[in-house]
XYZ file of C-alpha atoms in Angstrom:
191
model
C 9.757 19.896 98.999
C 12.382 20.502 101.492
C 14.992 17.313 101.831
C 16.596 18.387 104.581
C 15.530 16.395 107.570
C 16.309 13.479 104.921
C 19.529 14.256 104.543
C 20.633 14.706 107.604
C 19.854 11.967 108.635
C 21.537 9.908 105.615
C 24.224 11.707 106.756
C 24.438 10.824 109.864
C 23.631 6.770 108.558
C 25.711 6.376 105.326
C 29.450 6.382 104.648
C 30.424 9.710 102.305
C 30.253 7.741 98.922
C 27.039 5.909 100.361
C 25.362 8.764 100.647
C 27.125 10.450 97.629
C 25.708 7.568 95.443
C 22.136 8.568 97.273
C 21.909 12.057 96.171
C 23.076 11.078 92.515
C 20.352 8.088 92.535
C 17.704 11.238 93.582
C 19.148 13.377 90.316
C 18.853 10.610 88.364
C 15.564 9.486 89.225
C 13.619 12.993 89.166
C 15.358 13.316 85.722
C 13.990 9.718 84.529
C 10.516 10.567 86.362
C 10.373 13.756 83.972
C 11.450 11.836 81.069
C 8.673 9.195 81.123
C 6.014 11.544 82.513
C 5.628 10.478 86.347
C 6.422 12.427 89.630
C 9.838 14.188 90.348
C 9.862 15.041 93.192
C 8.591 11.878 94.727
C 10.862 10.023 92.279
C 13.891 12.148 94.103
C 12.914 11.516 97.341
C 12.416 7.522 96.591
C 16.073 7.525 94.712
C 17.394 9.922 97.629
C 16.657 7.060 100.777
C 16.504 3.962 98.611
C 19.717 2.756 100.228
C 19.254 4.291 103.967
C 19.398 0.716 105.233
C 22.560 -0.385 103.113
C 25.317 0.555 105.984
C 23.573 -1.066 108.713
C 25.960 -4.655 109.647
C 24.574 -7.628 107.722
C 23.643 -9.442 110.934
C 21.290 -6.378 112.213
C 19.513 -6.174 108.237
C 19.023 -9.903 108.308
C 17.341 -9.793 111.574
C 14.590 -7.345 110.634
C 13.510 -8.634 107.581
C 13.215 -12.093 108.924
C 9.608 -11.615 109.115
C 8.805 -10.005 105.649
C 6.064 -11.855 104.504
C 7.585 -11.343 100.760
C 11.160 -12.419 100.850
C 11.433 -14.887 97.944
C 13.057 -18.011 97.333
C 16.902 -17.445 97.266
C 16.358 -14.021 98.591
C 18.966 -14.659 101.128
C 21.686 -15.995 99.700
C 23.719 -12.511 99.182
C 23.583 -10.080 101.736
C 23.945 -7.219 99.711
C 20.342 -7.721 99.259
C 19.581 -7.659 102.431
C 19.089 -3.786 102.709
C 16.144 -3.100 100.184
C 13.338 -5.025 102.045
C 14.921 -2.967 105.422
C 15.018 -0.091 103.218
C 11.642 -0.229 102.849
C 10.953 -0.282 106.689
C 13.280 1.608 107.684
C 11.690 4.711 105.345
C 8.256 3.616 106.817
C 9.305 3.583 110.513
C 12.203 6.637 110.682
C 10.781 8.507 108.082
C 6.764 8.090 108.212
C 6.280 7.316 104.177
C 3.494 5.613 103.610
C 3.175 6.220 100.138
C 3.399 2.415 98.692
C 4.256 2.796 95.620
C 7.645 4.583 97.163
C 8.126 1.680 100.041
C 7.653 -0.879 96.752
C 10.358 0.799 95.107
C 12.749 0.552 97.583
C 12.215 -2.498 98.622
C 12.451 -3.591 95.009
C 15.817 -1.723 93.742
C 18.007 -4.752 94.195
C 16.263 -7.786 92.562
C 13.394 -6.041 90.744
C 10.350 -8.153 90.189
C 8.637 -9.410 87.020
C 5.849 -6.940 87.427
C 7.549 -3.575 88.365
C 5.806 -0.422 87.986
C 7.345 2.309 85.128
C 8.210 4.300 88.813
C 10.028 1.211 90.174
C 11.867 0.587 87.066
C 13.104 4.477 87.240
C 14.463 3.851 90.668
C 15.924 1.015 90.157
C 17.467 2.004 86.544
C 18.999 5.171 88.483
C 20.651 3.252 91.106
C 22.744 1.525 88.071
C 22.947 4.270 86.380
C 23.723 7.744 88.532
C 26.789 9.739 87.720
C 28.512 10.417 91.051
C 29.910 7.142 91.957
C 28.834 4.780 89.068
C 31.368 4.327 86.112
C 31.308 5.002 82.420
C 31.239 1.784 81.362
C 28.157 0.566 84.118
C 26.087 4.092 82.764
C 26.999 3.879 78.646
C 24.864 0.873 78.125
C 22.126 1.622 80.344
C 21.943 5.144 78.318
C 21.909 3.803 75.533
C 19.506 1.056 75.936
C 17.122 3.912 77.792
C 16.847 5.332 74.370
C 14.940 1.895 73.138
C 12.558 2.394 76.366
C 12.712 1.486 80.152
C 12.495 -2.166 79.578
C 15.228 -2.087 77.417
C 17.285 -0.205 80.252
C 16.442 -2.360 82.308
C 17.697 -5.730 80.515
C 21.171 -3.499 80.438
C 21.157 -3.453 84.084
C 20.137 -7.155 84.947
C 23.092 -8.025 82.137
C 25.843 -5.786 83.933
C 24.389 -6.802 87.253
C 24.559 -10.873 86.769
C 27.876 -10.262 85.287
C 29.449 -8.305 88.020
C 28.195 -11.190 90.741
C 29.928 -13.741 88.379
C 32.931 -11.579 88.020
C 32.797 -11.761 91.907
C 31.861 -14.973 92.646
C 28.409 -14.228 94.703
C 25.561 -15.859 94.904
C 22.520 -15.373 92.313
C 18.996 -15.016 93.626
C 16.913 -16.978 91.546
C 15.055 -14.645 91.079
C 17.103 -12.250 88.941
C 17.944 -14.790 86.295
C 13.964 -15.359 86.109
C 13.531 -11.870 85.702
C 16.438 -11.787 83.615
C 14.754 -14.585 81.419
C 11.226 -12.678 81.219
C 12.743 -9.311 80.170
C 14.317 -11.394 76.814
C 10.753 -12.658 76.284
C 9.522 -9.592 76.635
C 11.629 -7.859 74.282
C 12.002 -10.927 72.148
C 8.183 -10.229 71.300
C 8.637 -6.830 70.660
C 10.939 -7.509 68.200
């Protein structure tokens, strides 16, 4: 599959380390995809425009995903989440994916859901975890906890997530602390 058009246009739409952190997020991904037996190449192009929304001004995200029918509760209360669910039409409208199970991913890299798919848990596991602009010490755990199985991973990134909004005093969707809460149940009863 030929990226290019893609990456122009990221280009053209991200800061350097914006679109740095995209092309790392693609490596990652089609590397995860392989790992747990789904599709690489569609797993790099998700990873590679998951964020093509995130430079956009606040104020211009907010106002085009005031209709989406599935913003949840709280949803709104950081505006760094603010460019998935734009992500997601942004990729339909500029780029002309349809596939949903990409759009889904996308639009669920930020706050996850309680019923992710194993190809939305890749993507949003290798926006934590890519090694171009992440650190060490955000990537270790995740590893580590990949080794145990993608649910596992991804109870590494809610923890380092929820602790780096504390650590900067941001708002907490409600949702992530429910998800949060599900994955220890989960896991709890695997145990």
């Amino acid at each position: 599959m030929d990226y290019t058009k893609y990456k122009n246009w990221l280009k053209q739409n991200l800061s350097e380390e914006r679109y740095n952190h995209s092309i790392g997020t693609a490596e990652c991904a089609s590397e995860l995809a392989e790992k747990f037996g789904l599709d690489k190449e569609k797993a790099y192009l998700c990873g590679l425009i998951h964020d093509c929304a995130k430079c956009t001004p606040d104020k211009d995200l907010k106002n085009s995903i005031c209709n989406c029918t599935d913003l949840c509760e709280g949803e709104l209360v950081n505006p760094k989440t603010y460019h998935a669910p734009a992500g997601a039409i942004v990729a339909k409208k500029e780029f002309e994916i349809n596939d949903s199970e990409i759009l889904s991913a996308i639009r669920w890299h930020t706050l996850g859901n309680e019923h992710m798919t194993d190809f939305e848990k890749i993507i949003f596991i290798a926006d934590k975890m890519e090694c171009k602009t992440r650190p060490c010490e955000m990537i270790n755990p995740i590893k580590e906890a990949l080794e145990r199985g993608l649910d596992f991973a991804l109870l590494a990134c809610y923890k380092i997530t929820i602790t780096s909004l504390v650590e900067r005093n941001l708002k907490i969707c409600k949702r992530t602390i429910d998800i949060y809460n599900n994955l220890l149940n989960i896991l709890d009863s695997k145990n």
